[in-house]
């Protein structure tokens, strides 16, 4: 089954259709975003989530941002509406760099078109064309990541993954999960352990759902079980996605990824990160500069809206949504261009400047 998490419907007057990931695995339903406000809410509440999918959705959000500008208002009014929409959407979530990357890319392209004398109608077309380009490039980047990474998966392996880096998290069919889908297609037999990924359970709800659809052997474990599985020899590789990769290779991903990297190092298990080049942020030197999203206590107190609180009233809750895995603990980063073994600043620059 092809999962399409993000889809633009129609032309410049169209709307954005998203799989509502808050409802999975119980219900597979879509929602329509017809305004930047609706999209902001969808990103903030994780109806759409995963770094590449957020970036793609944000690109289309700018098409929505121009829909209320009248043709007669002129290009300057359109550029102002675009700037406002960028600023507003940039405030939806802070860690995944794909969001800011996509907004910047669409804005730069539109400003260039305006400087060349385009009218409002032409600017709308430019925004949609650039958002479409980001979408299609993401599909292709995913495909190539899968092809470049499947060799790391071999027969008989146990593979651990965290959070969800699948079709739901991208415009294509995933990053880390596409590596697994590709290996499966080649007839390799392996078992995937999906960390449940507290507090929002993206591993249990989404990754397990996707892998099951694909017919891959998947077992969900609680996050605190990973070390013991490694000790027992059940895990031979760890593979995750990424939300932002700093110039030195330090990688932000879902909270809990850092702990896995330390466990993998201790047990001498390779640790792979699969991510498109849009997830690299060369403007920051190391992971220390990556902004980490803090989310509400409610997500921990009442996971997925549970009626009974899991924490006594009046007790403090700390809920960072991401952590940073150090480059030295990453065996390789798999991108659409190939593989960066033992990533460091020099290898990353060289890799990203290759064609
Ligand atoms: O909070 P989320 O669900 O958006 O976090 C997503 C992740 O951490 C993913 O692993 C990451 O975005 C990579 S998705 C290809």
mmCIF file of C-alpha atoms and ligand atoms in Angstrom:
data_model
loop_
_atom_site.group_PDB
_atom_site.id
_atom_site.type_symbol
_atom_site.label_atom_id
_atom_site.label_comp_id
_atom_site.label_asym_id
_atom_site.label_seq_id
_atom_site.Cartn_x
_atom_site.Cartn_y
_atom_site.Cartn_z
ATOM 1 C CA UNK A 1 0.000 0.000 0.000
ATOM 2 C CA UNK A 2 1.351 3.423 -0.951
ATOM 3 C CA UNK A 3 0.905 5.842 1.943
ATOM 4 C CA UNK A 4 0.578 9.499 0.963
ATOM 5 C CA UNK A 5 0.859 11.584 4.118
ATOM 6 C CA UNK A 6 0.840 14.982 2.364
ATOM 7 C CA UNK A 7 -1.006 15.849 -0.864
ATOM 8 C CA UNK A 8 -1.886 19.116 -2.565
ATOM 9 C CA UNK A 9 -5.288 18.995 -4.235
ATOM 10 C CA UNK A 10 -6.038 21.371 -7.126
ATOM 11 C CA UNK A 11 -4.233 24.447 -8.462
ATOM 12 C CA UNK A 12 -3.320 27.723 -6.739
ATOM 13 C CA UNK A 13 -6.815 27.821 -5.210
ATOM 14 C CA UNK A 14 -6.546 24.255 -3.934
ATOM 15 C CA UNK A 15 -6.019 22.824 -0.470
ATOM 16 C CA UNK A 16 -3.663 20.553 1.433
ATOM 17 C CA UNK A 17 -4.763 17.058 2.371
ATOM 18 C CA UNK A 18 -2.968 15.323 5.239
ATOM 19 C CA UNK A 19 -3.295 11.891 6.817
ATOM 20 C CA UNK A 20 -4.294 12.689 10.392
ATOM 21 C CA UNK A 21 -1.472 10.890 12.199
ATOM 22 C CA UNK A 22 -3.026 11.596 15.591
ATOM 23 C CA UNK A 23 -5.718 9.044 14.750
ATOM 24 C CA UNK A 24 -3.506 6.137 13.639
ATOM 25 C CA UNK A 25 -3.518 3.186 13.984
ATOM 26 C CA UNK A 26 -7.189 3.282 15.009
ATOM 27 C CA UNK A 27 -8.433 5.223 12.000
ATOM 28 C CA UNK A 28 -6.923 6.102 8.622
ATOM 29 C CA UNK A 29 -8.520 9.478 7.917
ATOM 30 C CA UNK A 30 -7.455 12.646 6.145
ATOM 31 C CA UNK A 31 -7.924 16.286 7.064
ATOM 32 C CA UNK A 32 -8.056 19.314 4.780
ATOM 33 C CA UNK A 33 -6.067 22.455 5.472
ATOM 34 C CA UNK A 34 -7.476 25.525 3.754
ATOM 35 C CA UNK A 35 -5.592 28.179 5.732
ATOM 36 C CA UNK A 36 -2.153 28.760 7.240
ATOM 37 C CA UNK A 37 -3.795 28.722 10.664
ATOM 38 C CA UNK A 38 -5.161 25.212 10.086
ATOM 39 C CA UNK A 39 -1.780 24.014 8.868
ATOM 40 C CA UNK A 40 0.026 25.585 11.836
ATOM 41 C CA UNK A 41 -2.321 23.693 14.146
ATOM 42 C CA UNK A 42 -1.824 20.448 12.189
ATOM 43 C CA UNK A 43 1.967 20.739 12.531
ATOM 44 C CA UNK A 44 1.862 21.795 16.197
ATOM 45 C CA UNK A 45 -0.396 18.912 17.191
ATOM 46 C CA UNK A 46 1.451 16.361 15.001
ATOM 47 C CA UNK A 47 -1.396 15.620 12.590
ATOM 48 C CA UNK A 48 1.480 15.987 10.121
ATOM 49 C CA UNK A 49 4.900 15.182 11.527
ATOM 50 C CA UNK A 50 8.361 13.922 10.657
ATOM 51 C CA UNK A 51 10.972 16.399 9.414
ATOM 52 C CA UNK A 52 10.621 15.991 5.614
ATOM 53 C CA UNK A 53 6.791 15.883 5.714
ATOM 54 C CA UNK A 54 6.688 19.050 7.817
ATOM 55 C CA UNK A 55 8.923 20.784 5.248
ATOM 56 C CA UNK A 56 6.769 19.677 2.319
ATOM 57 C CA UNK A 57 3.555 20.701 4.097
ATOM 58 C CA UNK A 58 5.040 24.113 4.960
ATOM 59 C CA UNK A 59 5.878 24.739 1.296
ATOM 60 C CA UNK A 60 2.223 24.187 0.406
ATOM 61 C CA UNK A 61 1.225 26.295 3.412
ATOM 62 C CA UNK A 62 2.682 29.275 1.575
ATOM 63 C CA UNK A 63 0.310 28.631 -1.333
ATOM 64 C CA UNK A 64 -2.512 28.905 1.224
ATOM 65 C CA UNK A 65 -0.880 32.103 2.525
ATOM 66 C CA UNK A 66 -1.285 33.817 -0.851
ATOM 67 C CA UNK A 67 -4.877 32.755 -1.474
ATOM 68 C CA UNK A 68 -6.320 35.729 0.396
ATOM 69 C CA UNK A 69 -4.275 38.305 -1.554
ATOM 70 C CA UNK A 70 -6.358 39.963 -4.292
ATOM 71 C CA UNK A 71 -4.793 40.301 -7.749
ATOM 72 C CA UNK A 72 -5.217 44.064 -7.610
ATOM 73 C CA UNK A 73 -3.324 44.289 -4.263
ATOM 74 C CA UNK A 74 -0.061 44.017 -6.205
ATOM 75 C CA UNK A 75 3.174 42.035 -5.827
ATOM 76 C CA UNK A 76 4.362 43.934 -2.727
ATOM 77 C CA UNK A 77 1.202 42.902 -0.864
ATOM 78 C CA UNK A 78 1.789 39.310 -1.972
ATOM 79 C CA UNK A 79 5.393 39.393 -0.703
ATOM 80 C CA UNK A 80 4.200 40.815 2.618
ATOM 81 C CA UNK A 81 1.593 38.014 2.942
ATOM 82 C CA UNK A 82 4.285 35.489 2.093
ATOM 83 C CA UNK A 83 6.657 36.883 4.730
ATOM 84 C CA UNK A 84 3.876 36.831 7.340
ATOM 85 C CA UNK A 85 2.959 33.227 6.499
ATOM 86 C CA UNK A 86 6.643 32.204 6.710
ATOM 87 C CA UNK A 87 7.052 33.797 10.101
ATOM 88 C CA UNK A 88 3.842 32.272 11.400
ATOM 89 C CA UNK A 89 4.536 28.732 10.164
ATOM 90 C CA UNK A 90 8.141 28.913 11.398
ATOM 91 C CA UNK A 91 6.696 29.201 14.901
ATOM 92 C CA UNK A 92 4.865 25.868 14.699
ATOM 93 C CA UNK A 93 7.782 23.599 15.719
ATOM 94 C CA UNK A 94 11.443 24.512 16.321
ATOM 95 C CA UNK A 95 13.660 21.444 15.794
ATOM 96 C CA UNK A 96 13.145 19.946 12.325
ATOM 97 C CA UNK A 97 15.229 22.138 10.017
ATOM 98 C CA UNK A 98 13.266 21.021 6.927
ATOM 99 C CA UNK A 99 10.499 23.408 8.003
ATOM 100 C CA UNK A 100 12.759 26.483 7.841
ATOM 101 C CA UNK A 101 14.588 25.168 4.792
ATOM 102 C CA UNK A 102 11.358 24.780 2.801
ATOM 103 C CA UNK A 103 9.972 28.180 3.851
ATOM 104 C CA UNK A 104 13.259 29.891 2.919
ATOM 105 C CA UNK A 105 13.435 28.109 -0.423
ATOM 106 C CA UNK A 106 9.905 29.025 -1.511
ATOM 107 C CA UNK A 107 10.313 32.598 -0.268
ATOM 108 C CA UNK A 108 13.653 33.129 -2.047
ATOM 109 C CA UNK A 109 12.272 31.795 -5.317
ATOM 110 C CA UNK A 110 9.166 34.000 -5.079
ATOM 111 C CA UNK A 111 11.177 37.106 -4.266
ATOM 112 C CA UNK A 112 13.377 36.472 -7.289
ATOM 113 C CA UNK A 113 10.283 36.123 -9.482
ATOM 114 C CA UNK A 114 8.837 39.356 -8.060
ATOM 115 C CA UNK A 115 12.121 41.167 -8.746
ATOM 116 C CA UNK A 116 11.792 40.085 -12.375
ATOM 117 C CA UNK A 117 8.445 41.914 -12.576
ATOM 118 C CA UNK A 118 5.888 39.155 -11.901
ATOM 119 C CA UNK A 119 2.279 39.989 -10.980
ATOM 120 C CA UNK A 120 0.284 38.416 -8.127
ATOM 121 C CA UNK A 121 -1.083 35.584 -10.283
ATOM 122 C CA UNK A 122 2.425 34.689 -11.434
ATOM 123 C CA UNK A 123 3.719 34.792 -7.865
ATOM 124 C CA UNK A 124 1.009 32.340 -6.794
ATOM 125 C CA UNK A 125 2.073 30.011 -9.614
ATOM 126 C CA UNK A 126 5.715 30.339 -8.522
ATOM 127 C CA UNK A 127 4.909 29.406 -4.927
ATOM 128 C CA UNK A 128 2.910 26.351 -6.020
ATOM 129 C CA UNK A 129 5.590 25.265 -8.500
ATOM 130 C CA UNK A 130 8.323 25.498 -5.835
ATOM 131 C CA UNK A 131 6.206 23.631 -3.257
ATOM 132 C CA UNK A 132 5.572 20.937 -5.878
ATOM 133 C CA UNK A 133 9.310 20.772 -6.624
ATOM 134 C CA UNK A 134 10.075 20.230 -2.921
ATOM 135 C CA UNK A 135 7.426 17.489 -2.824
ATOM 136 C CA UNK A 136 8.761 15.644 -5.865
ATOM 137 C CA UNK A 137 12.395 16.006 -4.786
ATOM 138 C CA UNK A 138 11.509 14.538 -1.403
ATOM 139 C CA UNK A 139 9.892 11.503 -3.047
ATOM 140 C CA UNK A 140 13.026 10.978 -5.115
ATOM 141 C CA UNK A 141 15.397 11.556 -2.173
ATOM 142 C CA UNK A 142 13.559 8.912 -0.170
ATOM 143 C CA UNK A 143 13.794 6.451 -3.035
ATOM 144 C CA UNK A 144 17.531 6.959 -3.327
ATOM 145 C CA UNK A 145 18.090 6.741 0.430
ATOM 146 C CA UNK A 146 16.404 3.342 0.344
ATOM 147 C CA UNK A 147 18.598 2.188 -2.527
ATOM 148 C CA UNK A 148 21.772 3.494 -0.851
ATOM 149 C CA UNK A 149 21.016 1.981 2.554
ATOM 150 C CA UNK A 150 19.543 -1.453 1.902
ATOM 151 C CA UNK A 151 22.997 -3.074 1.788
ATOM 152 C CA UNK A 152 23.345 -2.490 5.538
ATOM 153 C CA UNK A 153 20.443 -4.855 6.177
ATOM 154 C CA UNK A 154 21.342 -8.516 5.877
ATOM 155 C CA UNK A 155 19.545 -11.839 6.273
ATOM 156 C CA UNK A 156 18.758 -12.873 9.814
ATOM 157 C CA UNK A 157 19.323 -9.435 11.337
ATOM 158 C CA UNK A 158 17.426 -7.833 14.184
ATOM 159 C CA UNK A 159 17.039 -4.108 13.445
ATOM 160 C CA UNK A 160 15.945 -1.558 16.007
ATOM 161 C CA UNK A 161 14.259 1.695 14.987
ATOM 162 C CA UNK A 162 12.913 4.605 16.985
ATOM 163 C CA UNK A 163 10.003 6.969 16.358
ATOM 164 C CA UNK A 164 8.722 6.953 12.761
ATOM 165 C CA UNK A 165 10.875 7.684 9.735
ATOM 166 C CA UNK A 166 8.524 6.109 7.214
ATOM 167 C CA UNK A 167 6.062 7.177 4.554
ATOM 168 C CA UNK A 168 4.064 9.050 7.165
ATOM 169 C CA UNK A 169 7.088 11.239 7.914
ATOM 170 C CA UNK A 170 7.922 12.157 4.310
ATOM 171 C CA UNK A 171 6.335 12.899 0.950
ATOM 172 C CA UNK A 172 7.848 9.665 -0.336
ATOM 173 C CA UNK A 173 7.889 6.269 1.352
ATOM 174 C CA UNK A 174 10.287 7.192 4.162
ATOM 175 C CA UNK A 175 13.969 7.411 5.015
ATOM 176 C CA UNK A 176 15.018 4.836 7.640
ATOM 177 C CA UNK A 177 11.945 2.719 6.883
ATOM 178 C CA UNK A 178 12.513 2.882 3.149
ATOM 179 C CA UNK A 179 15.911 1.251 3.755
ATOM 180 C CA UNK A 180 13.948 -1.584 5.391
ATOM 181 C CA UNK A 181 11.269 -1.649 2.662
ATOM 182 C CA UNK A 182 14.005 -1.946 0.018
ATOM 183 C CA UNK A 183 15.791 -4.755 1.873
ATOM 184 C CA UNK A 184 12.452 -6.556 2.216
ATOM 185 C CA UNK A 185 11.765 -6.149 -1.499
ATOM 186 C CA UNK A 186 15.127 -7.767 -2.226
ATOM 187 C CA UNK A 187 13.937 -10.840 -0.312
ATOM 188 C CA UNK A 188 16.056 -10.338 2.796
ATOM 189 C CA UNK A 189 14.564 -11.774 5.973
ATOM 190 C CA UNK A 190 15.006 -9.731 9.110
ATOM 191 C CA UNK A 191 13.063 -8.677 12.186
ATOM 192 C CA UNK A 192 12.408 -5.081 13.158
ATOM 193 C CA UNK A 193 12.028 -3.978 16.765
ATOM 194 C CA UNK A 194 10.055 -0.731 16.923
ATOM 195 C CA UNK A 195 10.565 1.289 20.088
ATOM 196 C CA UNK A 196 7.146 2.435 21.226
ATOM 197 C CA UNK A 197 8.607 6.001 21.489
ATOM 198 C CA UNK A 198 7.069 7.688 24.478
ATOM 199 C CA UNK A 199 5.243 9.908 25.019
ATOM 200 C CA UNK A 200 3.394 10.130 21.670
ATOM 201 C CA UNK A 201 4.056 6.527 20.620
ATOM 202 C CA UNK A 202 5.062 7.178 17.014
ATOM 203 C CA UNK A 203 6.929 3.836 17.010
ATOM 204 C CA UNK A 204 4.066 1.721 18.324
ATOM 205 C CA UNK A 205 1.297 3.544 16.475
ATOM 206 C CA UNK A 206 2.906 4.536 13.177
ATOM 207 C CA UNK A 207 6.078 2.532 12.494
ATOM 208 C CA UNK A 208 4.468 -0.764 13.469
ATOM 209 C CA UNK A 209 1.463 0.123 11.290
ATOM 210 C CA UNK A 210 3.624 0.880 8.255
ATOM 211 C CA UNK A 211 5.847 -2.175 8.631
ATOM 212 C CA UNK A 212 2.850 -4.447 9.090
ATOM 213 C CA UNK A 213 1.277 -3.063 5.877
ATOM 214 C CA UNK A 214 4.525 -3.884 4.088
ATOM 215 C CA UNK A 215 4.549 -7.455 5.443
ATOM 216 C CA UNK A 216 7.739 -6.927 7.461
ATOM 217 C CA UNK A 217 8.223 -8.874 10.694
ATOM 218 C CA UNK A 218 7.824 -6.193 13.384
ATOM 219 C CA UNK A 219 7.772 -6.397 17.176
ATOM 220 C CA UNK A 220 7.027 -3.397 19.383
ATOM 221 C CA UNK A 221 9.072 -2.936 22.549
ATOM 222 C CA UNK A 222 8.839 -0.371 25.336
ATOM 223 C CA UNK A 223 11.630 2.195 25.105
ATOM 224 C CA UNK A 224 13.337 0.939 28.251
ATOM 225 C CA UNK A 225 13.783 -2.585 26.814
ATOM 226 C CA UNK A 226 16.288 -1.739 24.062
ATOM 227 C CA UNK A 227 19.439 -2.253 26.173
ATOM 228 C CA UNK A 228 18.346 -5.666 27.335
ATOM 229 C CA UNK A 229 17.556 -6.792 23.782
ATOM 230 C CA UNK A 230 21.017 -5.660 22.717
ATOM 231 C CA UNK A 231 22.606 -7.561 25.594
ATOM 232 C CA UNK A 232 20.764 -10.681 24.416
ATOM 233 C CA UNK A 233 22.123 -10.276 20.880
ATOM 234 C CA UNK A 234 18.700 -9.645 19.360
ATOM 235 C CA UNK A 235 19.682 -6.307 17.804
ATOM 236 C CA UNK A 236 22.361 -6.196 15.100
ATOM 237 C CA UNK A 237 21.794 -2.678 13.802
ATOM 238 C CA UNK A 238 19.978 0.511 14.807
ATOM 239 C CA UNK A 239 18.544 2.805 12.142
ATOM 240 C CA UNK A 240 16.715 6.085 12.691
ATOM 241 C CA UNK A 241 15.761 9.239 10.824
ATOM 242 C CA UNK A 242 16.870 12.757 11.752
ATOM 243 C CA UNK A 243 15.314 16.150 12.381
ATOM 244 C CA UNK A 244 18.443 18.248 12.029
ATOM 245 C CA UNK A 245 22.074 17.361 11.390
ATOM 246 C CA UNK A 246 24.694 19.948 12.405
ATOM 247 C CA UNK A 247 27.826 20.672 10.361
ATOM 248 C CA UNK A 248 29.886 18.250 12.485
ATOM 249 C CA UNK A 249 27.366 15.376 12.120
ATOM 250 C CA UNK A 250 25.692 15.682 15.529
ATOM 251 C CA UNK A 251 22.099 14.629 14.878
ATOM 252 C CA UNK A 252 18.848 15.662 16.538
ATOM 253 C CA UNK A 253 16.110 13.047 16.426
ATOM 254 C CA UNK A 254 13.208 11.948 18.611
ATOM 255 C CA UNK A 255 13.916 11.901 22.347
ATOM 256 C CA UNK A 256 15.425 8.539 23.244
ATOM 257 C CA UNK A 257 17.658 8.309 20.159
ATOM 258 C CA UNK A 258 20.678 9.554 22.141
ATOM 259 C CA UNK A 259 20.250 6.785 24.733
ATOM 260 C CA UNK A 260 20.078 4.217 21.925
ATOM 261 C CA UNK A 261 23.341 5.517 20.455
ATOM 262 C CA UNK A 262 25.132 5.049 23.779
ATOM 263 C CA UNK A 263 23.669 1.554 24.179
ATOM 264 C CA UNK A 264 24.676 0.694 20.606
ATOM 265 C CA UNK A 265 28.238 1.885 21.214
ATOM 266 C CA UNK A 266 28.476 -0.155 24.437
ATOM 267 C CA UNK A 267 27.233 -3.277 22.635
ATOM 268 C CA UNK A 268 29.304 -2.585 19.469
ATOM 269 C CA UNK A 269 26.206 -2.408 17.288
ATOM 270 C CA UNK A 270 26.277 -0.181 14.167
ATOM 271 C CA UNK A 271 24.113 2.928 14.402
ATOM 272 C CA UNK A 272 22.787 4.356 11.128
ATOM 273 C CA UNK A 273 20.993 7.615 10.428
ATOM 274 C CA UNK A 274 18.991 7.954 7.190
ATOM 275 C CA UNK A 275 18.169 11.513 6.099
ATOM 276 C CA UNK A 276 17.893 13.690 2.979
ATOM 277 C CA UNK A 277 20.281 16.597 2.447
ATOM 278 C CA UNK A 278 17.444 18.995 3.366
ATOM 279 C CA UNK A 279 17.937 17.815 6.985
ATOM 280 C CA UNK A 280 21.524 19.117 7.204
ATOM 281 C CA UNK A 281 21.997 22.523 8.785
ATOM 282 C CA UNK A 282 25.514 23.651 7.953
ATOM 283 C CA UNK A 283 24.861 27.015 9.609
ATOM 284 C CA UNK A 284 25.305 25.421 13.010
ATOM 285 C CA UNK A 285 28.603 23.962 14.107
ATOM 286 C CA UNK A 286 27.450 21.262 16.484
ATOM 287 C CA UNK A 287 24.446 19.682 18.132
ATOM 288 C CA UNK A 288 24.761 22.067 21.067
ATOM 289 C CA UNK A 289 23.196 24.757 18.853
ATOM 290 C CA UNK A 290 20.142 22.727 17.802
ATOM 291 C CA UNK A 291 16.960 24.115 19.401
ATOM 292 C CA UNK A 292 15.152 21.351 21.270
ATOM 293 C CA UNK A 293 11.378 21.538 21.334
ATOM 294 C CA UNK A 294 9.766 21.367 24.762
ATOM 295 C CA UNK A 295 6.244 19.999 24.682
ATOM 296 C CA UNK A 296 3.376 20.107 27.122
ATOM 297 C CA UNK A 297 3.240 18.074 30.336
ATOM 298 C CA UNK A 298 -0.195 16.849 29.269
ATOM 299 C CA UNK A 299 1.378 14.522 26.671
ATOM 300 C CA UNK A 300 3.135 12.647 29.479
ATOM 301 C CA UNK A 301 0.351 12.887 32.021
ATOM 302 C CA UNK A 302 -2.377 11.616 29.675
ATOM 303 C CA UNK A 303 -0.640 9.808 26.794
ATOM 304 C CA UNK A 304 -2.784 9.988 23.643
ATOM 305 C CA UNK A 305 -5.625 11.549 25.613
ATOM 306 C CA UNK A 306 -5.983 8.728 28.191
ATOM 307 C CA UNK A 307 -8.726 9.412 30.668
ATOM 308 C CA UNK A 308 -6.742 8.446 33.778
ATOM 309 C CA UNK A 309 -3.719 10.653 34.570
ATOM 310 C CA UNK A 310 -0.403 8.724 34.674
ATOM 311 C CA UNK A 311 1.225 11.256 37.014
ATOM 312 C CA UNK A 312 -0.086 12.384 40.393
ATOM 313 C CA UNK A 313 -1.588 15.844 40.445
ATOM 314 C CA UNK A 314 0.930 18.573 41.268
ATOM 315 C CA UNK A 315 4.040 16.607 40.192
ATOM 316 C CA UNK A 316 6.340 18.332 37.680
ATOM 317 C CA UNK A 317 6.846 16.868 34.195
ATOM 318 C CA UNK A 318 9.733 17.529 31.813
ATOM 319 C CA UNK A 319 8.991 16.765 28.157
ATOM 320 C CA UNK A 320 11.765 17.553 25.642
ATOM 321 C CA UNK A 321 10.702 16.162 22.247
ATOM 322 C CA UNK A 322 14.194 15.614 20.796
ATOM 323 C CA UNK A 323 17.763 14.853 21.829
ATOM 324 C CA UNK A 324 21.110 14.970 20.073
ATOM 325 C CA UNK A 325 23.210 11.957 19.152
ATOM 326 C CA UNK A 326 26.905 12.750 18.886
ATOM 327 C CA UNK A 327 28.544 12.256 15.496
ATOM 328 C CA UNK A 328 31.187 9.980 17.033
ATOM 329 C CA UNK A 329 28.441 7.455 17.872
ATOM 330 C CA UNK A 330 27.043 7.355 14.326
ATOM 331 C CA UNK A 331 28.440 4.609 12.125
ATOM 332 C CA UNK A 332 27.116 6.185 8.927
ATOM 333 C CA UNK A 333 24.624 8.714 7.614
ATOM 334 C CA UNK A 334 22.720 7.481 4.564
ATOM 335 C CA UNK A 335 21.551 10.251 2.215
ATOM 336 C CA UNK A 336 20.175 10.399 -1.322
ATOM 337 C CA UNK A 337 23.749 11.022 -2.518
ATOM 338 C CA UNK A 338 25.297 7.974 -0.879
ATOM 339 C CA UNK A 339 26.787 7.166 2.517
ATOM 340 C CA UNK A 340 28.896 9.248 4.898
ATOM 341 C CA UNK A 341 30.854 6.741 6.962
ATOM 342 C CA UNK A 342 32.006 7.984 10.390
ATOM 343 C CA UNK A 343 30.594 11.485 9.742
ATOM 344 C CA UNK A 344 32.574 14.592 10.581
ATOM 345 C CA UNK A 345 32.561 18.196 9.320
ATOM 346 C CA UNK A 346 34.999 17.581 6.497
ATOM 347 C CA UNK A 347 33.255 14.440 5.175
ATOM 348 C CA UNK A 348 29.847 16.097 5.356
ATOM 349 C CA UNK A 349 30.901 19.154 3.317
ATOM 350 C CA UNK A 350 32.540 16.905 0.741
ATOM 351 C CA UNK A 351 29.468 14.655 0.559
ATOM 352 C CA UNK A 352 26.968 17.505 0.215
ATOM 353 C CA UNK A 353 28.979 19.181 -2.516
ATOM 354 C CA UNK A 354 29.117 15.946 -4.543
ATOM 355 C CA UNK A 355 26.480 15.433 -7.245
HETATM 356 O O1 LIG B 1 7.923 14.647 16.791
HETATM 357 P P1 LIG B 1 7.987 13.950 15.465
HETATM 358 O O2 LIG B 1 7.094 12.774 15.394
HETATM 359 O O3 LIG B 1 7.804 14.905 14.322
HETATM 360 O O4 LIG B 1 9.479 13.410 15.380
HETATM 361 C C1 LIG B 1 9.885 12.793 14.201
HETATM 362 C C2 LIG B 1 11.218 12.163 14.283
HETATM 363 O O5 LIG B 1 11.932 12.281 15.240
HETATM 364 C C3 LIG B 1 11.680 11.440 13.040
HETATM 365 O O6 LIG B 1 12.559 10.408 13.368
HETATM 366 C C4 LIG B 1 12.408 12.426 12.109
HETATM 367 O O7 LIG B 1 11.624 13.539 11.850
HETATM 368 C C5 LIG B 1 12.813 11.798 10.834
HETATM 369 S S1 LIG B 1 11.460 11.491 9.765
HETATM 370 C C6 LIG B 1 12.014 10.888 8.288
#
